[in-house]
Amino acid sequence: RSFWPIYWPKWLLSHVVAEPKVMNTNASIRFMTFCSLYHHIWQRSRIGYHQTGMTGDMKAVRIWAVFLAVVFLLTGCSSDSETKVADLDYTVVADQEIPQELASVIEEKRSGDFRLTYSTSDALYLVCGYGAQETGGYSIQVKEFYLTENTIVLDTELIGPDTTEEGESEGSEPVIVIKTALREEPVVFR
């Protein structure tokens, strides 16, 4: 009985909304509204179900209930906390200045696309690797690096080699390591 869809919103409400880092206040309100609406539609679709069997209208109501559930979940659980609070200062770290432990992890992952963070007692390192490229001449640009209410956002972009110049014939594995002040917020890579 606990797997019936009527109980899903109650379970989600108790498990998702109760976690303050997952949803902000506006998203919680939208989610609770969704739960009320979903419960109402589900109960309305069950009227007469046991007495007469499910009619075509009842099936349509249930289909609409599922559709509305998906729409409300996709919009209600979205976070408004992506608003930029402040730009963060950072420096791009040269290869010889990367901590040894971090450098060995980068070497292991270098051939594939990866994102990772590494912290020391006073600094936070953010690493973006774009995997093996067929030619050389690639670079990585930091488009944005900022703080939101709950997260640190790092947006990078892989810049291809200049087409007017003759590119290097051997492949490359572009990686960027940036260093910033130590912070506790989770990092979102874009």
mmCIF file of C-alpha atoms in Angstrom:
data_model
loop_
_atom_site.group_PDB
_atom_site.id
_atom_site.type_symbol
_atom_site.label_atom_id
_atom_site.label_comp_id
_atom_site.label_asym_id
_atom_site.label_seq_id
_atom_site.Cartn_x
_atom_site.Cartn_y
_atom_site.Cartn_z
ATOM 1 C CA ARG A 1 0.000 0.000 0.000
ATOM 2 C CA SER A 2 2.855 2.418 0.672
ATOM 3 C CA PHE A 3 3.914 2.207 -2.984
ATOM 4 C CA TRP A 4 0.647 3.633 -4.280
ATOM 5 C CA PRO A 5 1.217 7.014 -5.970
ATOM 6 C CA ILE A 6 -1.143 8.721 -3.520
ATOM 7 C CA TYR A 7 1.500 8.311 -0.819
ATOM 8 C CA TRP A 8 4.456 9.549 -2.901
ATOM 9 C CA PRO A 9 3.900 13.291 -2.311
ATOM 10 C CA LYS A 10 3.657 12.734 1.447
ATOM 11 C CA TRP A 11 6.906 10.758 1.443
ATOM 12 C CA LEU A 12 8.655 13.303 -0.769
ATOM 13 C CA LEU A 13 7.375 16.148 1.381
ATOM 14 C CA SER A 14 8.709 14.561 4.544
ATOM 15 C CA HIS A 15 12.080 13.640 3.015
ATOM 16 C CA VAL A 16 12.828 16.465 0.565
ATOM 17 C CA VAL A 17 11.342 19.559 2.182
ATOM 18 C CA ALA A 18 12.709 18.537 5.574
ATOM 19 C CA GLU A 19 16.243 18.923 4.160
ATOM 20 C CA PRO A 20 16.860 22.710 4.133
ATOM 21 C CA LYS A 21 19.940 22.546 1.905
ATOM 22 C CA VAL A 22 17.986 20.849 -0.879
ATOM 23 C CA MET A 23 15.111 23.286 -1.324
ATOM 24 C CA ASN A 24 14.606 26.921 -0.441
ATOM 25 C CA THR A 25 11.400 28.441 0.958
ATOM 26 C CA ASN A 26 9.771 29.273 -2.399
ATOM 27 C CA ALA A 27 10.434 25.795 -3.734
ATOM 28 C CA SER A 28 9.020 24.292 -0.521
ATOM 29 C CA ILE A 29 5.812 26.288 -0.894
ATOM 30 C CA ARG A 30 5.461 25.252 -4.540
ATOM 31 C CA PHE A 31 6.099 21.642 -3.559
ATOM 32 C CA MET A 32 3.477 21.705 -0.799
ATOM 33 C CA THR A 33 0.986 23.232 -3.255
ATOM 34 C CA PHE A 34 1.784 20.442 -5.684
ATOM 35 C CA CYS A 35 1.193 17.834 -2.955
ATOM 36 C CA SER A 36 -2.239 19.301 -2.109
ATOM 37 C CA LEU A 37 -3.278 19.458 -5.748
ATOM 38 C CA TYR A 38 -1.967 15.979 -6.495
ATOM 39 C CA HIS A 39 -3.782 14.519 -3.465
ATOM 40 C CA HIS A 40 -7.040 16.263 -4.440
ATOM 41 C CA ILE A 41 -6.883 15.062 -8.061
ATOM 42 C CA TRP A 42 -5.999 11.537 -7.014
ATOM 43 C CA GLN A 43 -8.881 11.327 -4.546
ATOM 44 C CA ARG A 44 -11.333 12.788 -7.093
ATOM 45 C CA SER A 45 -10.278 10.194 -9.649
ATOM 46 C CA ARG A 46 -11.031 7.387 -7.191
ATOM 47 C CA ILE A 47 -14.673 8.399 -6.595
ATOM 48 C CA GLY A 48 -16.797 5.558 -7.883
ATOM 49 C CA TYR A 49 -13.761 3.455 -8.797
ATOM 50 C CA HIS A 50 -14.659 0.569 -6.532
ATOM 51 C CA GLN A 51 -18.375 0.769 -7.246
ATOM 52 C CA THR A 52 -18.429 0.909 -11.033
ATOM 53 C CA GLY A 53 -14.895 0.267 -12.218
ATOM 54 C CA MET A 54 -12.664 2.856 -13.829
ATOM 55 C CA THR A 55 -14.292 4.743 -16.659
ATOM 56 C CA GLY A 56 -12.540 6.558 -19.478
ATOM 57 C CA ASP A 57 -13.025 9.865 -17.653
ATOM 58 C CA MET A 58 -11.326 8.491 -14.569
ATOM 59 C CA LYS A 59 -8.381 7.309 -16.625
ATOM 60 C CA ALA A 60 -8.092 10.772 -18.162
ATOM 61 C CA VAL A 61 -8.116 12.357 -14.722
ATOM 62 C CA ARG A 62 -5.331 10.066 -13.577
ATOM 63 C CA ILE A 63 -3.283 10.785 -16.699
ATOM 64 C CA TRP A 64 -3.698 14.513 -16.060
ATOM 65 C CA ALA A 65 -2.742 13.982 -12.412
ATOM 66 C CA VAL A 66 0.488 12.277 -13.428
ATOM 67 C CA PHE A 67 1.197 14.997 -16.014
ATOM 68 C CA LEU A 68 0.613 17.755 -13.446
ATOM 69 C CA ALA A 69 2.767 15.880 -10.948
ATOM 70 C CA VAL A 70 5.680 15.842 -13.373
ATOM 71 C CA VAL A 71 5.221 19.519 -14.265
ATOM 72 C CA PHE A 72 5.000 20.609 -10.635
ATOM 73 C CA LEU A 73 7.982 18.488 -9.637
ATOM 74 C CA LEU A 74 10.105 19.939 -12.402
ATOM 75 C CA THR A 75 9.151 23.529 -11.592
ATOM 76 C CA GLY A 76 8.515 23.220 -7.861
ATOM 77 C CA CYS A 77 11.821 21.603 -7.036
ATOM 78 C CA SER A 78 13.872 24.046 -9.029
ATOM 79 C CA SER A 79 16.049 26.229 -6.906
ATOM 80 C CA ASP A 80 16.004 30.000 -6.858
ATOM 81 C CA SER A 81 19.311 29.928 -5.016
ATOM 82 C CA GLU A 82 21.276 30.266 -8.279
ATOM 83 C CA THR A 83 21.243 34.023 -7.865
ATOM 84 C CA LYS A 84 24.756 35.403 -7.748
ATOM 85 C CA VAL A 85 25.618 36.820 -4.339
ATOM 86 C CA ALA A 86 29.248 37.740 -5.000
ATOM 87 C CA ASP A 87 32.100 37.120 -7.428
ATOM 88 C CA LEU A 88 34.929 35.104 -5.926
ATOM 89 C CA ASP A 89 38.635 35.774 -6.304
ATOM 90 C CA TYR A 90 40.808 33.015 -7.719
ATOM 91 C CA THR A 91 44.191 32.343 -9.241
ATOM 92 C CA VAL A 92 45.065 29.861 -11.952
ATOM 93 C CA VAL A 93 47.652 27.507 -10.504
ATOM 94 C CA ALA A 94 50.790 26.627 -12.483
ATOM 95 C CA ASP A 95 51.713 22.934 -12.771
ATOM 96 C CA GLN A 96 54.666 23.220 -10.400
ATOM 97 C CA GLU A 97 52.514 24.847 -7.676
ATOM 98 C CA ILE A 98 49.843 22.116 -7.577
ATOM 99 C CA PRO A 99 49.989 20.045 -4.349
ATOM 100 C CA GLN A 100 51.593 16.655 -4.975
ATOM 101 C CA GLU A 101 48.562 14.604 -3.905
ATOM 102 C CA LEU A 102 46.277 16.603 -6.202
ATOM 103 C CA ALA A 103 48.754 16.351 -9.079
ATOM 104 C CA SER A 104 48.733 12.542 -8.865
ATOM 105 C CA VAL A 105 44.913 12.446 -8.926
ATOM 106 C CA ILE A 106 44.889 14.743 -11.970
ATOM 107 C CA GLU A 107 47.352 12.468 -13.781
ATOM 108 C CA GLU A 108 45.092 9.454 -13.158
ATOM 109 C CA LYS A 109 41.985 11.215 -14.493
ATOM 110 C CA ARG A 110 43.599 13.368 -17.188
ATOM 111 C CA SER A 111 42.575 11.279 -20.225
ATOM 112 C CA GLY A 112 38.848 11.608 -19.452
ATOM 113 C CA ASP A 113 36.452 14.478 -18.830
ATOM 114 C CA PHE A 114 36.406 15.256 -15.080
ATOM 115 C CA ARG A 115 35.698 17.859 -12.395
ATOM 116 C CA LEU A 116 36.980 17.698 -8.826
ATOM 117 C CA THR A 117 37.737 19.730 -5.729
ATOM 118 C CA TYR A 118 40.634 19.464 -3.321
ATOM 119 C CA SER A 119 41.145 21.380 -0.106
ATOM 120 C CA THR A 120 44.085 22.110 2.132
ATOM 121 C CA SER A 121 44.009 23.839 5.505
ATOM 122 C CA ASP A 122 43.789 27.290 3.901
ATOM 123 C CA ALA A 123 42.779 26.878 0.231
ATOM 124 C CA LEU A 124 40.247 25.247 -2.043
ATOM 125 C CA TYR A 125 41.397 23.921 -5.426
ATOM 126 C CA LEU A 126 38.905 23.369 -8.237
ATOM 127 C CA VAL A 127 39.978 21.280 -11.214
ATOM 128 C CA CYS A 128 38.335 20.947 -14.644
ATOM 129 C CA GLY A 129 39.670 18.516 -17.220
ATOM 130 C CA TYR A 130 38.267 18.121 -20.710
ATOM 131 C CA GLY A 131 39.852 14.793 -21.622
ATOM 132 C CA ALA A 132 41.928 13.814 -24.603
ATOM 133 C CA GLN A 133 41.737 16.139 -27.621
ATOM 134 C CA GLU A 134 42.942 15.197 -31.100
ATOM 135 C CA THR A 135 45.242 18.204 -31.464
ATOM 136 C CA GLY A 136 47.076 20.670 -29.270
ATOM 137 C CA GLY A 137 46.402 24.361 -28.832
ATOM 138 C CA TYR A 138 43.358 24.058 -26.589
ATOM 139 C CA SER A 139 42.838 26.303 -23.591
ATOM 140 C CA ILE A 140 40.253 26.559 -20.832
ATOM 141 C CA GLN A 141 38.553 29.834 -20.005
ATOM 142 C CA VAL A 142 36.897 30.597 -16.662
ATOM 143 C CA LYS A 143 33.656 32.268 -17.700
ATOM 144 C CA GLU A 144 32.237 32.790 -14.218
ATOM 145 C CA PHE A 145 33.261 31.994 -10.658
ATOM 146 C CA TYR A 146 30.820 33.190 -8.042
ATOM 147 C CA LEU A 147 29.015 32.499 -4.792
ATOM 148 C CA THR A 148 25.262 31.893 -4.461
ATOM 149 C CA GLU A 149 23.295 31.525 -1.235
ATOM 150 C CA ASN A 150 24.215 27.843 -0.922
ATOM 151 C CA THR A 151 26.889 27.011 -3.494
ATOM 152 C CA ILE A 152 30.030 28.015 -5.314
ATOM 153 C CA VAL A 153 29.565 28.058 -9.101
ATOM 154 C CA LEU A 154 32.427 27.543 -11.544
ATOM 155 C CA ASP A 155 31.605 27.914 -15.231
ATOM 156 C CA THR A 156 34.408 27.015 -17.637
ATOM 157 C CA GLU A 157 34.645 26.652 -21.393
ATOM 158 C CA LEU A 158 37.037 24.713 -23.601
ATOM 159 C CA ILE A 159 38.491 27.010 -26.270
ATOM 160 C CA GLY A 160 39.648 25.275 -29.435
ATOM 161 C CA PRO A 161 42.901 25.965 -31.247
ATOM 162 C CA ASP A 162 43.157 29.025 -33.481
ATOM 163 C CA THR A 163 42.133 27.937 -36.982
ATOM 164 C CA THR A 164 44.339 30.487 -38.708
ATOM 165 C CA GLU A 165 47.527 29.020 -37.251
ATOM 166 C CA GLU A 166 48.961 25.586 -37.909
ATOM 167 C CA GLY A 167 47.920 23.490 -34.877
ATOM 168 C CA GLU A 168 50.126 21.053 -33.045
ATOM 169 C CA SER A 169 49.856 17.610 -34.566
ATOM 170 C CA GLU A 170 49.941 15.640 -31.313
ATOM 171 C CA GLY A 171 46.945 15.429 -28.994
ATOM 172 C CA SER A 172 46.491 17.246 -25.711
ATOM 173 C CA GLU A 173 44.606 16.810 -22.436
ATOM 174 C CA PRO A 174 43.618 20.313 -21.285
ATOM 175 C CA VAL A 175 43.210 20.803 -17.532
ATOM 176 C CA ILE A 176 42.773 23.957 -15.462
ATOM 177 C CA VAL A 177 43.396 24.208 -11.724
ATOM 178 C CA ILE A 178 42.168 27.257 -9.868
ATOM 179 C CA LYS A 179 42.806 28.166 -6.245
ATOM 180 C CA THR A 180 40.571 30.204 -3.981
ATOM 181 C CA ALA A 181 40.082 30.819 -0.273
ATOM 182 C CA LEU A 182 38.813 27.819 1.667
ATOM 183 C CA ARG A 183 34.999 27.714 1.790
ATOM 184 C CA GLU A 184 32.514 25.110 3.006
ATOM 185 C CA GLU A 185 29.807 25.496 0.337
ATOM 186 C CA PRO A 186 29.431 22.716 -2.257
ATOM 187 C CA VAL A 187 30.766 23.428 -5.747
ATOM 188 C CA VAL A 188 28.649 23.337 -8.893
ATOM 189 C CA PHE A 189 30.614 22.910 -12.126
ATOM 190 C CA ARG A 190 29.085 24.100 -15.387
#
